[in-house]
CSV table of N, CA and C in Angstrom, one decimal:
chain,number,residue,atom,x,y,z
A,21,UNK,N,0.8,-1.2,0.0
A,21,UNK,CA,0.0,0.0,0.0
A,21,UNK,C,0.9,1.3,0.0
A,22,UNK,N,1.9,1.6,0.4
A,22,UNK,CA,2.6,2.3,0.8
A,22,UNK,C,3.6,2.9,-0.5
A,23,UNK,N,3.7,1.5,-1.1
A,23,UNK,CA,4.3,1.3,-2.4
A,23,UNK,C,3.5,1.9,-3.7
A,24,UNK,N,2.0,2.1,-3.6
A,24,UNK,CA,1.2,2.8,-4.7
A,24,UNK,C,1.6,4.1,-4.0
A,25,UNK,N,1.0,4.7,-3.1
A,25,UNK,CA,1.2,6.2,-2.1
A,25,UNK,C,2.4,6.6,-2.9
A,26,UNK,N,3.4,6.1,-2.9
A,26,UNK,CA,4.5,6.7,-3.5
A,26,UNK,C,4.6,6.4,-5.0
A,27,UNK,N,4.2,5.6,-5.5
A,27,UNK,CA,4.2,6.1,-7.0
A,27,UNK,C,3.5,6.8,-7.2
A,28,UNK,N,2.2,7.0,-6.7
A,28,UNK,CA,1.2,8.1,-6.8
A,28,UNK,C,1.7,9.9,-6.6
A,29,UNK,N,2.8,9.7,-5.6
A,29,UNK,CA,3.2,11.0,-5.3
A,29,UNK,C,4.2,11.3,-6.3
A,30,UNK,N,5.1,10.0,-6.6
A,30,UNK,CA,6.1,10.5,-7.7
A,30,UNK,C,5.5,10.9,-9.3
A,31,UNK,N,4.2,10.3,-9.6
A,31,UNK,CA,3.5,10.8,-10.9
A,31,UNK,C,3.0,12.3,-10.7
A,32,UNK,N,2.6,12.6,-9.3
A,32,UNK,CA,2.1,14.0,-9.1
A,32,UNK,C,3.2,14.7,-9.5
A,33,UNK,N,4.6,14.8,-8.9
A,33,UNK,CA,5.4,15.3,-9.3
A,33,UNK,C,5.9,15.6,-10.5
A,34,UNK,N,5.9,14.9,-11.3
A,34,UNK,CA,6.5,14.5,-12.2
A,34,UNK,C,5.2,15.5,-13.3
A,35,UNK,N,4.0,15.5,-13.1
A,35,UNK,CA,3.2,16.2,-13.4
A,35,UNK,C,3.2,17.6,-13.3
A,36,UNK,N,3.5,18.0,-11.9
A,36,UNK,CA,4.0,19.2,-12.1
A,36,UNK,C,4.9,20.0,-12.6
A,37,UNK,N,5.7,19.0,-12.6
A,37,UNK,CA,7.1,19.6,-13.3
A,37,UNK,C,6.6,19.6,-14.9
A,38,UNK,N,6.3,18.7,-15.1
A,38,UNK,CA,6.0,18.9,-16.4
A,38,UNK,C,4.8,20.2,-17.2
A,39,UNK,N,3.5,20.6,-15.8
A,39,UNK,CA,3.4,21.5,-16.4
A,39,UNK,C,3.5,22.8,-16.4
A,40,UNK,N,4.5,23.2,-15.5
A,40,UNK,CA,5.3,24.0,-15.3
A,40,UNK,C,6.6,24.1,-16.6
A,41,UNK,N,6.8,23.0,-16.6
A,41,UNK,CA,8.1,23.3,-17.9
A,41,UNK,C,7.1,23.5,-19.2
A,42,UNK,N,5.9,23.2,-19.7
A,42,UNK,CA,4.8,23.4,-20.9
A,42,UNK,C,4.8,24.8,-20.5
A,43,UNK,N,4.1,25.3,-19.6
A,43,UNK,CA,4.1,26.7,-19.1
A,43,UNK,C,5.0,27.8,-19.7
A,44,UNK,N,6.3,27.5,-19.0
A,44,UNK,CA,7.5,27.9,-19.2
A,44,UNK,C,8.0,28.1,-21.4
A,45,UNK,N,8.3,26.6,-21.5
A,45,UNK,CA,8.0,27.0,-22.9
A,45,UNK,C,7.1,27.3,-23.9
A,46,UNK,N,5.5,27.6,-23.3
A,46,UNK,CA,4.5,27.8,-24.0
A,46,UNK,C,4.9,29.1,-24.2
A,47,UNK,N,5.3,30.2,-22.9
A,47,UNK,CA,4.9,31.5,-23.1
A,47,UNK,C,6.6,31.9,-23.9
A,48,UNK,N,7.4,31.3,-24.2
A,48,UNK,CA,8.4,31.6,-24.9
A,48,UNK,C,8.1,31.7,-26.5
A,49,UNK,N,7.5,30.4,-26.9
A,49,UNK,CA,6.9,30.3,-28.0
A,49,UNK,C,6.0,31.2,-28.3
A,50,UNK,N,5.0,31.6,-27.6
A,50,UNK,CA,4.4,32.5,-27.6
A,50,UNK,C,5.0,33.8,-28.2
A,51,UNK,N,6.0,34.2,-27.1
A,51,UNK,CA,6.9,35.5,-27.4
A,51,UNK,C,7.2,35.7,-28.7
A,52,UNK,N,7.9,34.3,-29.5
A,52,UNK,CA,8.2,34.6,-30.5
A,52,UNK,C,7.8,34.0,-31.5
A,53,UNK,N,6.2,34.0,-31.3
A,53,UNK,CA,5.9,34.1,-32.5
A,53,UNK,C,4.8,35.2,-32.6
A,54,UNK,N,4.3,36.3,-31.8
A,54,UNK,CA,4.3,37.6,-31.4
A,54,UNK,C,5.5,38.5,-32.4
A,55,UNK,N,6.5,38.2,-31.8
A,55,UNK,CA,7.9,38.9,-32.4
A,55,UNK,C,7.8,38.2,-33.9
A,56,UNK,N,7.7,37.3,-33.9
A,56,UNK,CA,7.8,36.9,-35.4
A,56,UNK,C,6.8,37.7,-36.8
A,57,UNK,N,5.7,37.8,-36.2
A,57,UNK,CA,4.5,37.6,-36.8
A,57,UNK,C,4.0,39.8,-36.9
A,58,UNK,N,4.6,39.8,-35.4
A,58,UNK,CA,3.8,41.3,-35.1
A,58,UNK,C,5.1,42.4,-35.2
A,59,UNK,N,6.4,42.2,-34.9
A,59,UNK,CA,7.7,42.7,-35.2
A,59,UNK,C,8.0,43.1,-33.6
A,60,UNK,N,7.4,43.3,-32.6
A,60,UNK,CA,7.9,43.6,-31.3
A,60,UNK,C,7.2,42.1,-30.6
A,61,UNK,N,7.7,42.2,-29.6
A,61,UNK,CA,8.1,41.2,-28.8
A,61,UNK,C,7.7,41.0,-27.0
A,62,UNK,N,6.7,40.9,-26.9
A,62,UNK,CA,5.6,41.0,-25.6
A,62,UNK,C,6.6,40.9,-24.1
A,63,UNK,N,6.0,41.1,-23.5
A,63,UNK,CA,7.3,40.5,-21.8
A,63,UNK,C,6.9,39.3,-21.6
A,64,UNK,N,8.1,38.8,-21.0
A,64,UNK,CA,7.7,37.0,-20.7
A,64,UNK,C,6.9,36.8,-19.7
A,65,UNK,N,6.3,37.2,-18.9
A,65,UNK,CA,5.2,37.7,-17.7
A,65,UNK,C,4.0,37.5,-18.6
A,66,UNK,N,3.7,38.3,-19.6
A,66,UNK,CA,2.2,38.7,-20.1
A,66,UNK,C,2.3,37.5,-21.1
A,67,UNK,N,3.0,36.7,-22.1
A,67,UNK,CA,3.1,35.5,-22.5
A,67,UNK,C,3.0,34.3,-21.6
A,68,UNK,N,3.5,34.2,-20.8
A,68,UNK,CA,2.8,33.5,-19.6
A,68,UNK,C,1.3,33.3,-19.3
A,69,UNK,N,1.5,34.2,-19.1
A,69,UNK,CA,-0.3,34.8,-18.6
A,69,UNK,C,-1.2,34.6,-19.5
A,70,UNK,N,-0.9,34.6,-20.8
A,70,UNK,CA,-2.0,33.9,-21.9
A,70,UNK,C,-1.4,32.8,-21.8
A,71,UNK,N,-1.1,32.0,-21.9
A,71,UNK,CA,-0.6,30.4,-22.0
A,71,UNK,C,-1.2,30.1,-21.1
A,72,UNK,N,-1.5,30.9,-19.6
A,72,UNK,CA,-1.9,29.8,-18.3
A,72,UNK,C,-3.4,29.9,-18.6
A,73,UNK,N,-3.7,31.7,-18.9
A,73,UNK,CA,-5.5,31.6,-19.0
A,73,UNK,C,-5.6,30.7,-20.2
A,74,UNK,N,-5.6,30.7,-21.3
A,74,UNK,CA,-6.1,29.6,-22.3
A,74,UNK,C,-6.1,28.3,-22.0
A,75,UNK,N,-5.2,28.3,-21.5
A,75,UNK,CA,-4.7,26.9,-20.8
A,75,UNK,C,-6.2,26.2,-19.8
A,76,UNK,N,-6.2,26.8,-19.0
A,76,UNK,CA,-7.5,26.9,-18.3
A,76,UNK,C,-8.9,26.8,-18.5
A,77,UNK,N,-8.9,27.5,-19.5
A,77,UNK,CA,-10.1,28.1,-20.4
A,77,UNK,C,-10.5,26.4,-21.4
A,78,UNK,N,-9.4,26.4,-22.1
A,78,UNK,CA,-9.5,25.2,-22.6
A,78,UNK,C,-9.6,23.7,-21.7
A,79,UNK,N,-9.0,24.2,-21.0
A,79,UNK,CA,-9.1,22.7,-20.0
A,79,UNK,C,-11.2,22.5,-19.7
A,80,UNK,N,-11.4,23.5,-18.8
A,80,UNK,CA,-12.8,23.5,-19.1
A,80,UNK,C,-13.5,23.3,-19.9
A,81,UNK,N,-13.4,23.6,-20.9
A,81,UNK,CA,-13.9,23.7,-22.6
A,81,UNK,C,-14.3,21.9,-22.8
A,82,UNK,N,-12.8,21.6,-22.3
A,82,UNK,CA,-12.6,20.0,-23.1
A,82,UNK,C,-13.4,19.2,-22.5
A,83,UNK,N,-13.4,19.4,-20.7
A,83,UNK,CA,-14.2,18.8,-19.7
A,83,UNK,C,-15.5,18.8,-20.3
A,84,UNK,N,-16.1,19.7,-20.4
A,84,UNK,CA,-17.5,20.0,-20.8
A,84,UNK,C,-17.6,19.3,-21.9
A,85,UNK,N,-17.1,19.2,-23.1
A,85,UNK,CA,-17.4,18.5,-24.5
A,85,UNK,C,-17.3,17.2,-24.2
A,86,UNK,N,-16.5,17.0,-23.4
A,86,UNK,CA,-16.2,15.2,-22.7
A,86,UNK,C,-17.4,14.6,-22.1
A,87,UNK,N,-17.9,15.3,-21.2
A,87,UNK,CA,-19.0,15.5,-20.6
A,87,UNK,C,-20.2,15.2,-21.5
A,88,UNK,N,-20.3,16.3,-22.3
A,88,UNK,CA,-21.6,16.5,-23.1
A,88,UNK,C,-21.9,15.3,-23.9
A,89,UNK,N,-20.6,15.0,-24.8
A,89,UNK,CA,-20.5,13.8,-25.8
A,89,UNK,C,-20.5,12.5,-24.9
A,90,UNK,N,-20.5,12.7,-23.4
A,90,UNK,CA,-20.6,11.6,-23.1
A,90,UNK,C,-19.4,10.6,-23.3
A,91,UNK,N,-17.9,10.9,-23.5
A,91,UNK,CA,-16.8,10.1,-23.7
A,91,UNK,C,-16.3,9.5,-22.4
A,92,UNK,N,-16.0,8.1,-22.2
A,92,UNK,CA,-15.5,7.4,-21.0
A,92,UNK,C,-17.0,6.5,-20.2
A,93,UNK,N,-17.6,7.4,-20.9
A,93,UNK,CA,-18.9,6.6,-19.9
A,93,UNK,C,-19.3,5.7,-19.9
A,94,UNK,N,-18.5,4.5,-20.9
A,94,UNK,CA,-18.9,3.0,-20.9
A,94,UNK,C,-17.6,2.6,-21.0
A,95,UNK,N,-16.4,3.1,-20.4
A,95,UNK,CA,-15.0,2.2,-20.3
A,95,UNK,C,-15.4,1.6,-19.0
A,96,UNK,N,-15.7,2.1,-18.1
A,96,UNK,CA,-16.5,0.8,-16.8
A,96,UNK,C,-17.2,0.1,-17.3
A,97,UNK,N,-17.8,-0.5,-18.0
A,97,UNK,CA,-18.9,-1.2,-18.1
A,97,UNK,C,-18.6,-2.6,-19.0
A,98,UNK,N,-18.4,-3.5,-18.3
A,98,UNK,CA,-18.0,-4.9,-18.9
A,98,UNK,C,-18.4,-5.2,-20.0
A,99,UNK,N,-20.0,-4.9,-19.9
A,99,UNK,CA,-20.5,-5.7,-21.1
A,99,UNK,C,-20.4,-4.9,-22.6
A,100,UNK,N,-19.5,-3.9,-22.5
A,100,UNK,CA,-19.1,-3.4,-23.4
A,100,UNK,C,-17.8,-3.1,-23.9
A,101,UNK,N,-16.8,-3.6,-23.4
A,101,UNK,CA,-15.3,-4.1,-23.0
A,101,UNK,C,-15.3,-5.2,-24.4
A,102,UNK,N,-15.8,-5.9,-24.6
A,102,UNK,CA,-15.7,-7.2,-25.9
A,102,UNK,C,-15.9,-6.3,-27.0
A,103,UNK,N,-17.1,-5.2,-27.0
A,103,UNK,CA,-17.2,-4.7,-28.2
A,103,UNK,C,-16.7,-4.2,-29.1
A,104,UNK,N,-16.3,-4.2,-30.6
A,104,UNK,CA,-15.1,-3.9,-31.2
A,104,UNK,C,-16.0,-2.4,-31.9
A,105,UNK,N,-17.9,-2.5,-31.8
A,105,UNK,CA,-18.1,-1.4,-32.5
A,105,UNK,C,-18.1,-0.4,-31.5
A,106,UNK,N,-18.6,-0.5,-30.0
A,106,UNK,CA,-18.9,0.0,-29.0
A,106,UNK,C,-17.1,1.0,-29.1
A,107,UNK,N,-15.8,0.2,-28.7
A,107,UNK,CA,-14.5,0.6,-28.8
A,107,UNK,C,-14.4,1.5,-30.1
A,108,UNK,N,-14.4,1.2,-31.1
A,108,UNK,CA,-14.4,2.1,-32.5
A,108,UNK,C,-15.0,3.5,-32.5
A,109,UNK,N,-16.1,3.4,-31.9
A,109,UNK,CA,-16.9,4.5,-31.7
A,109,UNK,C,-16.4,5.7,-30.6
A,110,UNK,N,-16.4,4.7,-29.3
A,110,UNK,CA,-15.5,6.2,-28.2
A,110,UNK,C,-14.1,6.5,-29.3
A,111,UNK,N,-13.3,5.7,-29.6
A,111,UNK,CA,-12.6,6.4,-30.5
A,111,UNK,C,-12.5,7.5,-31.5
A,112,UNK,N,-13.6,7.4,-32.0
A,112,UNK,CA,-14.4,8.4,-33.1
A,112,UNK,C,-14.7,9.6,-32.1
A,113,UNK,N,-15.2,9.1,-31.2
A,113,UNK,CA,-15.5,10.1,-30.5
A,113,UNK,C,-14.2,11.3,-30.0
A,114,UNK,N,-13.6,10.7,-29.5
A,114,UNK,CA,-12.6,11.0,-29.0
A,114,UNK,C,-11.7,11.6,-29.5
A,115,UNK,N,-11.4,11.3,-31.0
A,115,UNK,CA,-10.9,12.0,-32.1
A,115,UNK,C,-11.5,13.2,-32.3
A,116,UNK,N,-13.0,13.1,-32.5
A,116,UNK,CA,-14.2,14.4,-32.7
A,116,UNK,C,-13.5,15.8,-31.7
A,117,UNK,N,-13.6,14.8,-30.0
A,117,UNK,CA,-13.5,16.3,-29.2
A,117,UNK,C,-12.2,17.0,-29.4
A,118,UNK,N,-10.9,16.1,-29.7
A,118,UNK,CA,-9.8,16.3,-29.9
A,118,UNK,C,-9.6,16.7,-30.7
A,119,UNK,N,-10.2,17.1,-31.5
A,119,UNK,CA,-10.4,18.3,-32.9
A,119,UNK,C,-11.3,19.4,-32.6
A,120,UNK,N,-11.9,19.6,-32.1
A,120,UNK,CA,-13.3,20.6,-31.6
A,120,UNK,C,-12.0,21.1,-30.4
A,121,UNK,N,-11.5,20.9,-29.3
A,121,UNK,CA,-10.7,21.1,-28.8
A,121,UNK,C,-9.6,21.9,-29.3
A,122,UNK,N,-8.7,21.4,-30.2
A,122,UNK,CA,-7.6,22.0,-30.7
A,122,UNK,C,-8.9,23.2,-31.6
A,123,UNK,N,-9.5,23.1,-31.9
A,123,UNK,CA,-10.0,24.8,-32.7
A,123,UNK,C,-10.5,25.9,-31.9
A,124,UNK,N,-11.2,25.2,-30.6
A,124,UNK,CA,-11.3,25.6,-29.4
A,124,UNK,C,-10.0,26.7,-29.2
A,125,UNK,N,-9.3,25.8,-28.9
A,125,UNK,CA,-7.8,26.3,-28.6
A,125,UNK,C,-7.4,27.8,-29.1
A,126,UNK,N,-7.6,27.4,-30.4
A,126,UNK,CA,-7.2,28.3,-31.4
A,126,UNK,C,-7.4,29.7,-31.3
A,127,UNK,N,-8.8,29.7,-30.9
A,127,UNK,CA,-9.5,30.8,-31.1
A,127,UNK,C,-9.7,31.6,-29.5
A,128,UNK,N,-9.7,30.4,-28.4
A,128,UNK,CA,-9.6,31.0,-27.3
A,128,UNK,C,-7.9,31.7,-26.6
A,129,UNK,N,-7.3,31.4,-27.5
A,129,UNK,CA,-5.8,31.8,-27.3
A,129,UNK,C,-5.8,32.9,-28.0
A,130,UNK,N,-6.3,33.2,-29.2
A,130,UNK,CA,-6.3,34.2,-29.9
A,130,UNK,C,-7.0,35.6,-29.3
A,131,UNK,N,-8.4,35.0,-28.6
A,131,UNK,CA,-9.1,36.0,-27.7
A,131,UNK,C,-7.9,36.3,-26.3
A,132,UNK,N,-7.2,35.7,-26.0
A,132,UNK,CA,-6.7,36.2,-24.6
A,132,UNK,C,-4.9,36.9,-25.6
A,133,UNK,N,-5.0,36.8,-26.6
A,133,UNK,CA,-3.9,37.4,-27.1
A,133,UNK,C,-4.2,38.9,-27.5
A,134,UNK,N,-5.2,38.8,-28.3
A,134,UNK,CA,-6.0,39.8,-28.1
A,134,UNK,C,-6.4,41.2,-27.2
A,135,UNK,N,-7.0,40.5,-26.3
A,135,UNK,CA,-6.5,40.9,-24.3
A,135,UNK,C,-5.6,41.4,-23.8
A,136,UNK,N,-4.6,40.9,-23.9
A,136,UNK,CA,-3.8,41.2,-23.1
A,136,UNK,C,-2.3,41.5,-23.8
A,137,UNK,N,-2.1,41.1,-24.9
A,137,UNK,CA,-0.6,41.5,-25.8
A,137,UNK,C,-1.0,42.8,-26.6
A,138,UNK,N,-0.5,43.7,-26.3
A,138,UNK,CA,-0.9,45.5,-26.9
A,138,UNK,C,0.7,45.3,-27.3
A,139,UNK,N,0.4,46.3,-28.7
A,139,UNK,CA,1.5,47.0,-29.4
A,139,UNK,C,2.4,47.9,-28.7
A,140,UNK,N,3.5,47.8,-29.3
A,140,UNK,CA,4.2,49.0,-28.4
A,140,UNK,C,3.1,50.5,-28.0
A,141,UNK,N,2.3,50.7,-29.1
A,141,UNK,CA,1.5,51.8,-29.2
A,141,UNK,C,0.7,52.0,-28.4
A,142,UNK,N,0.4,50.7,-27.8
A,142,UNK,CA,-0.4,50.6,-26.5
A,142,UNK,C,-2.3,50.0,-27.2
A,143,UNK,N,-2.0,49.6,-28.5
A,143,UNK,CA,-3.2,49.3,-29.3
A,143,UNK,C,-3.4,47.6,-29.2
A,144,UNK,N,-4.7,47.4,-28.9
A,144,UNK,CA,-4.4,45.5,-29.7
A,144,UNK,C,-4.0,45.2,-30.7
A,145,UNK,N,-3.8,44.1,-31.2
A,145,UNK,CA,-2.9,43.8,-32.4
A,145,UNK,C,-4.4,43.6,-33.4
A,146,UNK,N,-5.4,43.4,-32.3
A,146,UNK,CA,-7.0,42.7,-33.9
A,146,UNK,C,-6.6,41.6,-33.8
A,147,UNK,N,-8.2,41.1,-34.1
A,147,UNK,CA,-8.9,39.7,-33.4
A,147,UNK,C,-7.8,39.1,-34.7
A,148,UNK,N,-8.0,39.1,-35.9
A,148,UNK,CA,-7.7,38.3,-37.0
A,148,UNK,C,-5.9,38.1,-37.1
A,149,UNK,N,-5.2,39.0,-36.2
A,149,UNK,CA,-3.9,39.1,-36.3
A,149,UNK,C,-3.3,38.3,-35.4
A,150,UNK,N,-4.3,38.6,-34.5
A,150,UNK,CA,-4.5,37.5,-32.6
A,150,UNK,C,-4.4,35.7,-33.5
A,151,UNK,N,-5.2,35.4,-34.4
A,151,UNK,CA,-6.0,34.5,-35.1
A,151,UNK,C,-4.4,33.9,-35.7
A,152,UNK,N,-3.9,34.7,-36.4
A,152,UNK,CA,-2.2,34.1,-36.9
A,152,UNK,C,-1.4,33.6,-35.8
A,153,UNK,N,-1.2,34.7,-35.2
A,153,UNK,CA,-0.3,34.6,-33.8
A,153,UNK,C,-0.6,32.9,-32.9
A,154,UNK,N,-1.7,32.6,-33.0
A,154,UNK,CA,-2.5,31.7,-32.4
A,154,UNK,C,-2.1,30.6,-32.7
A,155,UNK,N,-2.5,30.6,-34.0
A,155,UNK,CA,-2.0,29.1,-34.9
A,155,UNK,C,-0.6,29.0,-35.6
A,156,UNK,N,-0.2,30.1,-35.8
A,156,UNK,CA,1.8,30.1,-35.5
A,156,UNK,C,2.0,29.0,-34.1
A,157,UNK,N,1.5,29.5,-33.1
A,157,UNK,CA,1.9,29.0,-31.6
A,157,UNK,C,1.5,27.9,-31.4
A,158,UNK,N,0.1,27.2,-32.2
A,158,UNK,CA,-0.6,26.4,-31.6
A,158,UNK,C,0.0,24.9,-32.9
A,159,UNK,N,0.7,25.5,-33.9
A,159,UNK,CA,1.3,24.4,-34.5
A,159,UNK,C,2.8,24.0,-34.5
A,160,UNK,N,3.0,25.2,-33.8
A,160,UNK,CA,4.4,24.8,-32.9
A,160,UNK,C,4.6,24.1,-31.8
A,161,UNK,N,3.4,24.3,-31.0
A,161,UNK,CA,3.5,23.4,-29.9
A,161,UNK,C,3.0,21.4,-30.0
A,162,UNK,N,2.3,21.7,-31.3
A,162,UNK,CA,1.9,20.3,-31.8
A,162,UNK,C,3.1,19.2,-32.0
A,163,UNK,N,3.9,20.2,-32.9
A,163,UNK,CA,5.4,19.4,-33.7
A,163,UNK,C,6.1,19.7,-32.4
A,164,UNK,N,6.1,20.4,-30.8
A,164,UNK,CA,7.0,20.4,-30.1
A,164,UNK,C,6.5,18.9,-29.0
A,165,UNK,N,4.9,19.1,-28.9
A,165,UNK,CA,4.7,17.9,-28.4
A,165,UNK,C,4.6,16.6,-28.9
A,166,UNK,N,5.0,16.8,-30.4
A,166,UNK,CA,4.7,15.1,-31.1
A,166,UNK,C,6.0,14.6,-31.0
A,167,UNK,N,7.4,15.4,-31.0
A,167,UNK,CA,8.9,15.9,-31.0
A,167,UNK,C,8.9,15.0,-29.8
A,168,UNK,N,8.5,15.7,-28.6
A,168,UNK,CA,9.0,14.8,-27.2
A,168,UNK,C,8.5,13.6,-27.3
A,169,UNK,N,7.2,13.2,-27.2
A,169,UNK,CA,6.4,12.3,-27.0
A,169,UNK,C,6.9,11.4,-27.7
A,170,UNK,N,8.0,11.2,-28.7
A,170,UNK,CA,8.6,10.5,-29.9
A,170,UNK,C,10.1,10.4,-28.7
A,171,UNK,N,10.6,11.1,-28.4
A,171,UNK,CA,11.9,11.0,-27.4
A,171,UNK,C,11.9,10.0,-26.4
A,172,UNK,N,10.1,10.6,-25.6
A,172,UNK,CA,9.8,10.1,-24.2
A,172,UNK,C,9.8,8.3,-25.0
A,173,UNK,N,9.1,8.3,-25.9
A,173,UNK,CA,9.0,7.0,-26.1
A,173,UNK,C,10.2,6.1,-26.4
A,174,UNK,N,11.0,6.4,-27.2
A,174,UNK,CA,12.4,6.5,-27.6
A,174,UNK,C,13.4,5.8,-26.2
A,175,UNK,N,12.9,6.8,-25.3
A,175,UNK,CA,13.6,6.4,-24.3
A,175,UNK,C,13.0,5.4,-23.2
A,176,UNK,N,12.1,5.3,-23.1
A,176,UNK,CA,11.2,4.1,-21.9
A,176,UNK,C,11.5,3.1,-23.2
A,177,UNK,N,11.1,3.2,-24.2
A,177,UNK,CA,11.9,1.9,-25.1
A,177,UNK,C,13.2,1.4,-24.8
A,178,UNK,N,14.0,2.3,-24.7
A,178,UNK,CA,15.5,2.2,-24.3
A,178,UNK,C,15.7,1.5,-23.3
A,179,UNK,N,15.1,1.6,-21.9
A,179,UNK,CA,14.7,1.5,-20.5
A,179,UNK,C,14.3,-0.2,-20.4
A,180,UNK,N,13.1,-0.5,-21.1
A,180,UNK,CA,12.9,-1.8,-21.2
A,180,UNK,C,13.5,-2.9,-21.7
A,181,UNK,N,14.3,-2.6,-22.7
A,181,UNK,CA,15.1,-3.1,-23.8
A,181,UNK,C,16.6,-3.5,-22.5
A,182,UNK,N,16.9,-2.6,-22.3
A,182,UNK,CA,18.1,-2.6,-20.7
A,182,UNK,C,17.7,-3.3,-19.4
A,183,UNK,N,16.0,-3.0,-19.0
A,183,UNK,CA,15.7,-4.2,-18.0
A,183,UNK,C,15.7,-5.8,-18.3
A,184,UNK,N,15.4,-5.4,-19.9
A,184,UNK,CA,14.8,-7.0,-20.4
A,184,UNK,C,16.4,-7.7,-20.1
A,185,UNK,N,17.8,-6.7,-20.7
A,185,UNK,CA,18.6,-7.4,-20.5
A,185,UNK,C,19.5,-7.7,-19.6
A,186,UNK,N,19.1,-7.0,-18.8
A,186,UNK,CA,19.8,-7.6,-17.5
A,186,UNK,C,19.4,-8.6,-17.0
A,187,UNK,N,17.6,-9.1,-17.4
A,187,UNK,CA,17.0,-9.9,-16.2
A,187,UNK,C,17.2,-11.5,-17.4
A,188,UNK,N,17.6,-11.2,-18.6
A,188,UNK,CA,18.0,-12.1,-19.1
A,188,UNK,C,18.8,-12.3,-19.6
């Protein structure tokens, strides 16, 4: 028992850190693609600050569509565990929100960019300019998280491949 408690605490950690370091390089990416896109260059403070609210915003967003669509709500349920159309389907589903989500994204990032990243002139940059800046950021972070998730695997591969052979 004692032995889950602590893997349990070590995933929490390991959670935070991780979304702390997303954080961290969301609002950099951010910065510069602001700088890229707009020619000045926001403070790392207020890039932050839209990366955490969107971040948020969307997190809710997803809950709710998860919710609404009903996704997860027959992974308990045995007698639908055998099903190959029942499984096919939350998939579909799941694909659905995970696309309604990322456009979600899109557009609620672009509203808090919007918000809160002003021109040197002290002007918004405009919804449709917010709208570039957005999807600059938001297909950067795609190819940054497909990038790791290819590493992370890469290396727990590595990991197993080294237990298998020591234990054999």
């Amino acid at each position: 028992m004692e032995q889950m408690a602590a893997l349990g605490g070590i995933i929490l950690v390991i959670f935070a850190v991780m979304l702390v370091l997303g954080l961290l390089v969301g609002g950099l990416i951010l910065k510069f693609s602001v700088r890229l896109l707009q020619g000045f260059s926001p403070s790392y403070g207020k890039s932050i600050l839209v990366v955490f609210l969107s971040g948020v915003v969307g997190f809710i967003i997803q809950m709710a569509l998860t919710m609404v669509m009903g996704v997860g709500a027959g992974m308990t349920d045995p007698a639908s565990m055998g099903n190959e159309a029942a499984a096919a389907g939350m998939m579909m589903a799941s694909l659905g929100i995970m696309g309604v989500s990322l456009l979600a994204a899109l557009f609620i990032t672009a509203f808090f960019i919007n918000l809160l990243i002003k021109s040197p002139t002290g002007q918004a940059i405009g919804y449709g300019r917010s709208c570039l800046v957005s999807l600059l950021y938001l297909v950067a972070m795609v190819v940054l998280g497909f990038v790791a998730s290819i590493v992370i695997g890469i290396i727990i591969g590595m990991m197993g491949v080294g237990a298998a052979a020591m234990a054999g």
